[in-house]
mmCIF file of C-alpha atoms in Angstrom:
data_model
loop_
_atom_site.group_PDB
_atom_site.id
_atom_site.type_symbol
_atom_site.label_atom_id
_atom_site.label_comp_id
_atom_site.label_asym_id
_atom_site.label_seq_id
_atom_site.Cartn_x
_atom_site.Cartn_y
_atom_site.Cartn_z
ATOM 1 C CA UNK W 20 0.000 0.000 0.000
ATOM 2 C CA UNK W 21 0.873 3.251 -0.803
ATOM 3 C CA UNK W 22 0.910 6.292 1.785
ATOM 4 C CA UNK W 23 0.696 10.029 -0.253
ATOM 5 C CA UNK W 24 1.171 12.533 2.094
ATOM 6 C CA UNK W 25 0.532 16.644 1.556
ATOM 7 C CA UNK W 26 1.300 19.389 3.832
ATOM 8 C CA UNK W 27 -1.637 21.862 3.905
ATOM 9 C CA UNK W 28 -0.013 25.491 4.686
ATOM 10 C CA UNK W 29 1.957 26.857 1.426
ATOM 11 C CA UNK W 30 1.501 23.197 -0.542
ATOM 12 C CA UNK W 31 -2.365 22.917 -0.670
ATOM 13 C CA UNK W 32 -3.383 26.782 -0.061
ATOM 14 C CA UNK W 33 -1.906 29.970 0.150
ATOM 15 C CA UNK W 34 -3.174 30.840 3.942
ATOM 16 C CA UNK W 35 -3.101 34.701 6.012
ATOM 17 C CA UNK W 36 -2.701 33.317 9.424
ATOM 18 C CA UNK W 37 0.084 34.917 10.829
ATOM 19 C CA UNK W 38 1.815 34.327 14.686
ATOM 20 C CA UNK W 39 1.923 37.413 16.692
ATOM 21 C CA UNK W 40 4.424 38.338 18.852
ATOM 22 C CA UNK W 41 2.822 39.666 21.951
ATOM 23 C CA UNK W 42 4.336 41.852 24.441
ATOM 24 C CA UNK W 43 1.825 41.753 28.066
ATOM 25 C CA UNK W 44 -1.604 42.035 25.965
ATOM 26 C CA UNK W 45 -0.233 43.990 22.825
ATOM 27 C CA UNK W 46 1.090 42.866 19.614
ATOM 28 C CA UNK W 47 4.127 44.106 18.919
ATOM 29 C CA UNK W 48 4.279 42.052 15.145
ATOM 30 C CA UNK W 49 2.952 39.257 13.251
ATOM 31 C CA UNK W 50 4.682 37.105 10.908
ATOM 32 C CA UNK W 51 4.800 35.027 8.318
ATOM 33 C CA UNK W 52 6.262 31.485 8.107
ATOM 34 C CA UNK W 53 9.307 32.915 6.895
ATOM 35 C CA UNK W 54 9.586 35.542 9.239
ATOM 36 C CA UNK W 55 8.516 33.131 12.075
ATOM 37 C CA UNK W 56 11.606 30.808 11.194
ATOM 38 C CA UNK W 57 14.087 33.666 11.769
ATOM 39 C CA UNK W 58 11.943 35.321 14.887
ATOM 40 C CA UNK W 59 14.037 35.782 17.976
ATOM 41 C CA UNK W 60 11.904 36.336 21.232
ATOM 42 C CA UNK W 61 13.224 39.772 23.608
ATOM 43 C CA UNK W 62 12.387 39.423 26.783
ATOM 44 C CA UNK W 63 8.792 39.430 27.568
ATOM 45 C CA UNK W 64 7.841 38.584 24.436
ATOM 46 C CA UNK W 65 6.002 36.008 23.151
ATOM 47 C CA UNK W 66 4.114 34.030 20.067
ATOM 48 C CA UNK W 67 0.373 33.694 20.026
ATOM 49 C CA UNK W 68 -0.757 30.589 17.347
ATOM 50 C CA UNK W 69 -4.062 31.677 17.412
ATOM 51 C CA UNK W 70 -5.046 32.320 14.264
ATOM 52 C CA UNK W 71 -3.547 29.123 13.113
ATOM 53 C CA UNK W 72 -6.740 27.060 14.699
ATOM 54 C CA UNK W 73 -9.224 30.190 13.452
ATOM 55 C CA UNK W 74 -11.352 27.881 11.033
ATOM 56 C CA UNK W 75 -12.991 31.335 9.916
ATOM 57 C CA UNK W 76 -10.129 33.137 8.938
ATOM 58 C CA UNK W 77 -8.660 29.677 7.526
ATOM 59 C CA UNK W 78 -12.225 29.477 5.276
ATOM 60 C CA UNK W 79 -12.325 32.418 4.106
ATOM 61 C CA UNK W 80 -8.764 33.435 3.264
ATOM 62 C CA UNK W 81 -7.269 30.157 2.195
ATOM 63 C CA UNK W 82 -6.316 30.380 -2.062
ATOM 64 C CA UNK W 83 -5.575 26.555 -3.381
ATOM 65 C CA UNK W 84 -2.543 26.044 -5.398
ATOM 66 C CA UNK W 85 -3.618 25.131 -8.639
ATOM 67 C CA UNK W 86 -1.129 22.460 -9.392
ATOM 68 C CA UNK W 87 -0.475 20.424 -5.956
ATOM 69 C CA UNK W 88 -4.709 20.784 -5.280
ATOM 70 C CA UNK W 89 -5.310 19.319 -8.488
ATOM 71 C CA UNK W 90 -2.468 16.347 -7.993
ATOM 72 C CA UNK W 91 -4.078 15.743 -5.014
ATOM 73 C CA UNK W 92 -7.811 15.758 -6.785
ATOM 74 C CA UNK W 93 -6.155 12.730 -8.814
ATOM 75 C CA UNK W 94 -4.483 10.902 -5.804
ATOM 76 C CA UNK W 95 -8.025 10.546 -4.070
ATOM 77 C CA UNK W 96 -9.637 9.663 -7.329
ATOM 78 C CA UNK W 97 -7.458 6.464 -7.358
ATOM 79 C CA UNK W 98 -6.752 6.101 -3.793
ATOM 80 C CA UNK W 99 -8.818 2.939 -3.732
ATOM 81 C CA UNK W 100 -7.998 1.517 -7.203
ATOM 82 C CA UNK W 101 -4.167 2.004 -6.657
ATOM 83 C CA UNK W 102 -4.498 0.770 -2.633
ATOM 84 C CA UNK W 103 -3.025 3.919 -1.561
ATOM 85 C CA UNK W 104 -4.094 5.990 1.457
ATOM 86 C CA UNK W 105 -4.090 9.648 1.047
ATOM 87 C CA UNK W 106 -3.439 12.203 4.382
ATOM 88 C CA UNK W 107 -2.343 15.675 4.846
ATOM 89 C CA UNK W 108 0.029 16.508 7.380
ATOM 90 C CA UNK W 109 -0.252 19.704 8.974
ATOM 91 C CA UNK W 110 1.838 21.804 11.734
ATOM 92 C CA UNK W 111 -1.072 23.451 12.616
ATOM 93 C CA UNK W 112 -3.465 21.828 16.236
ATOM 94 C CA UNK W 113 -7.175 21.167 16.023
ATOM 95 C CA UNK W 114 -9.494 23.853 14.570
ATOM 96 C CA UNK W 115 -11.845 25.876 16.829
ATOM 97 C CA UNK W 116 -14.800 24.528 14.266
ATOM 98 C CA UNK W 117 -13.877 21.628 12.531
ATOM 99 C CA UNK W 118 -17.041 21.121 10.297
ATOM 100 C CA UNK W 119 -15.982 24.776 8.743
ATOM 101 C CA UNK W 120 -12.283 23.883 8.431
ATOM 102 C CA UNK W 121 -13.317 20.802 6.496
ATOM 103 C CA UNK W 122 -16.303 23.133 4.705
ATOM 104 C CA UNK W 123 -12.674 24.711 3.420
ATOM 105 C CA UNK W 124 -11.640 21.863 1.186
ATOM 106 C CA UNK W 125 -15.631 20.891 -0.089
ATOM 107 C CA UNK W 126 -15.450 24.337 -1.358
ATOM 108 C CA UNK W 127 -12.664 23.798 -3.512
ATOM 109 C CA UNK W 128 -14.360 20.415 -4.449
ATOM 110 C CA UNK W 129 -11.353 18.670 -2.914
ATOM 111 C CA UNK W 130 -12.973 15.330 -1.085
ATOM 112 C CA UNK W 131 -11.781 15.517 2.036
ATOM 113 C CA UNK W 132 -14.083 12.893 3.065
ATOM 114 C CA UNK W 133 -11.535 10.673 1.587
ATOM 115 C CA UNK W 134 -8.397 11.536 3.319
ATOM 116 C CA UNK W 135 -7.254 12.000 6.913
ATOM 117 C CA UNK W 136 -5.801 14.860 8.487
ATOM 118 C CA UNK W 137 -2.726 15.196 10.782
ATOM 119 C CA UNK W 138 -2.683 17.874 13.057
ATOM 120 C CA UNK W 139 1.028 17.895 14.132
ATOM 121 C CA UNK W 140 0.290 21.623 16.049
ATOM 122 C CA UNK W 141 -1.386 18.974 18.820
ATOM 123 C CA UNK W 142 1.905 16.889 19.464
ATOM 124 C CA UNK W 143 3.495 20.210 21.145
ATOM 125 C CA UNK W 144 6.744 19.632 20.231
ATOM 126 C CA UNK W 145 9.288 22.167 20.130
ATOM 127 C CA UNK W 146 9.088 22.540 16.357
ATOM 128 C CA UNK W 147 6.694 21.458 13.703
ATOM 129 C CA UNK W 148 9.668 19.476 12.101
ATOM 130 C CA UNK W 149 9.553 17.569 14.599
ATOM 131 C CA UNK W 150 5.709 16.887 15.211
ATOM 132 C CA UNK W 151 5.870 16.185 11.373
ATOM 133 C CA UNK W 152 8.291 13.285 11.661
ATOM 134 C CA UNK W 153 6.200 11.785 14.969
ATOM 135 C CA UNK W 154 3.524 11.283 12.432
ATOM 136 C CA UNK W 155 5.317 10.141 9.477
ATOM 137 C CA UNK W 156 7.321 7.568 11.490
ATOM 138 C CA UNK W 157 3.889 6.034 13.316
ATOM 139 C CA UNK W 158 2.395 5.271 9.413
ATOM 140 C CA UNK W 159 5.794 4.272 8.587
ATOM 141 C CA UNK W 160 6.446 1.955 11.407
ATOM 142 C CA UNK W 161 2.998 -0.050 10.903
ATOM 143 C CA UNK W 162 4.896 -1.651 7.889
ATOM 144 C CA UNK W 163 1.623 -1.314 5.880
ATOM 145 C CA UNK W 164 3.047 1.265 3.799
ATOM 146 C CA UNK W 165 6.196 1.555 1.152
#
């Protein structure tokens, strides 16, 4: 059996969520992923992840990427003729409404009835690298899977 796997943030959709960097109960900035990756903390500071579980702002801000949406269209059009099993991987934890997270993809007409999604942003690891690879290595290790 086959395992495809997708990340969902920058692979799937172009997304707006941002993590602030608050300061006592003001934002001092918010950044993007890239941004994020080179962020160091002064004192007192610190990130907020919120908007990464806002399902609204996810829903209604979220732009598919043409080309890796419609490889994935084709992946879960075959999943069960080619015995593969089809998940996306995200950093991100649950979503503060899950029916209108998932209302994100049947918009797009993306069947996300078929697939399963990994919320790595639950595993609270220190980075999402490492939540990521958690996940992969627990499909990995049930041998079903090559």
């Amino acid at each position: 059996m086959r395992l495809i796997i997708f990340d969902l943030d920058e692979t799937l959709f172009r997304t707006k969520a941002k993590v602030l960097v608050v300061k006592g109960q003001t934002v001092i900035k918010r950044l993007k992923n890239q941004e994020y990756n080179k962020y160091k903390l002064a004192s007192g500071e610190q990130f907020d992840y919120g908007e990464f579980s806002d399902a609204k702002l996810f829903n209604q801000t979220s732009k598919p990427i043409s080309k890796t949406v419609k490889t994935l269209k084709a992946y879960l059009r075959n999943a069960r003729l080619s015995d593969s099993k089809v998940i996306i991987v995200t950093a991100r934890p649950d979503f503060d409404n899950k029916d209108l997270f998932l209302e994100t993809f049947r918009k797009f007409d993306i069947e996300v009835d078929k697939l399963y999604i990994e919320r790595a942003g639950n595993l609270e690891k220190k980075t999402a690298a490492e939540s990521k690879t958690i996940i992969f290595k627990r499909f990995l290790d049930t041998k079903k899977y090559h």
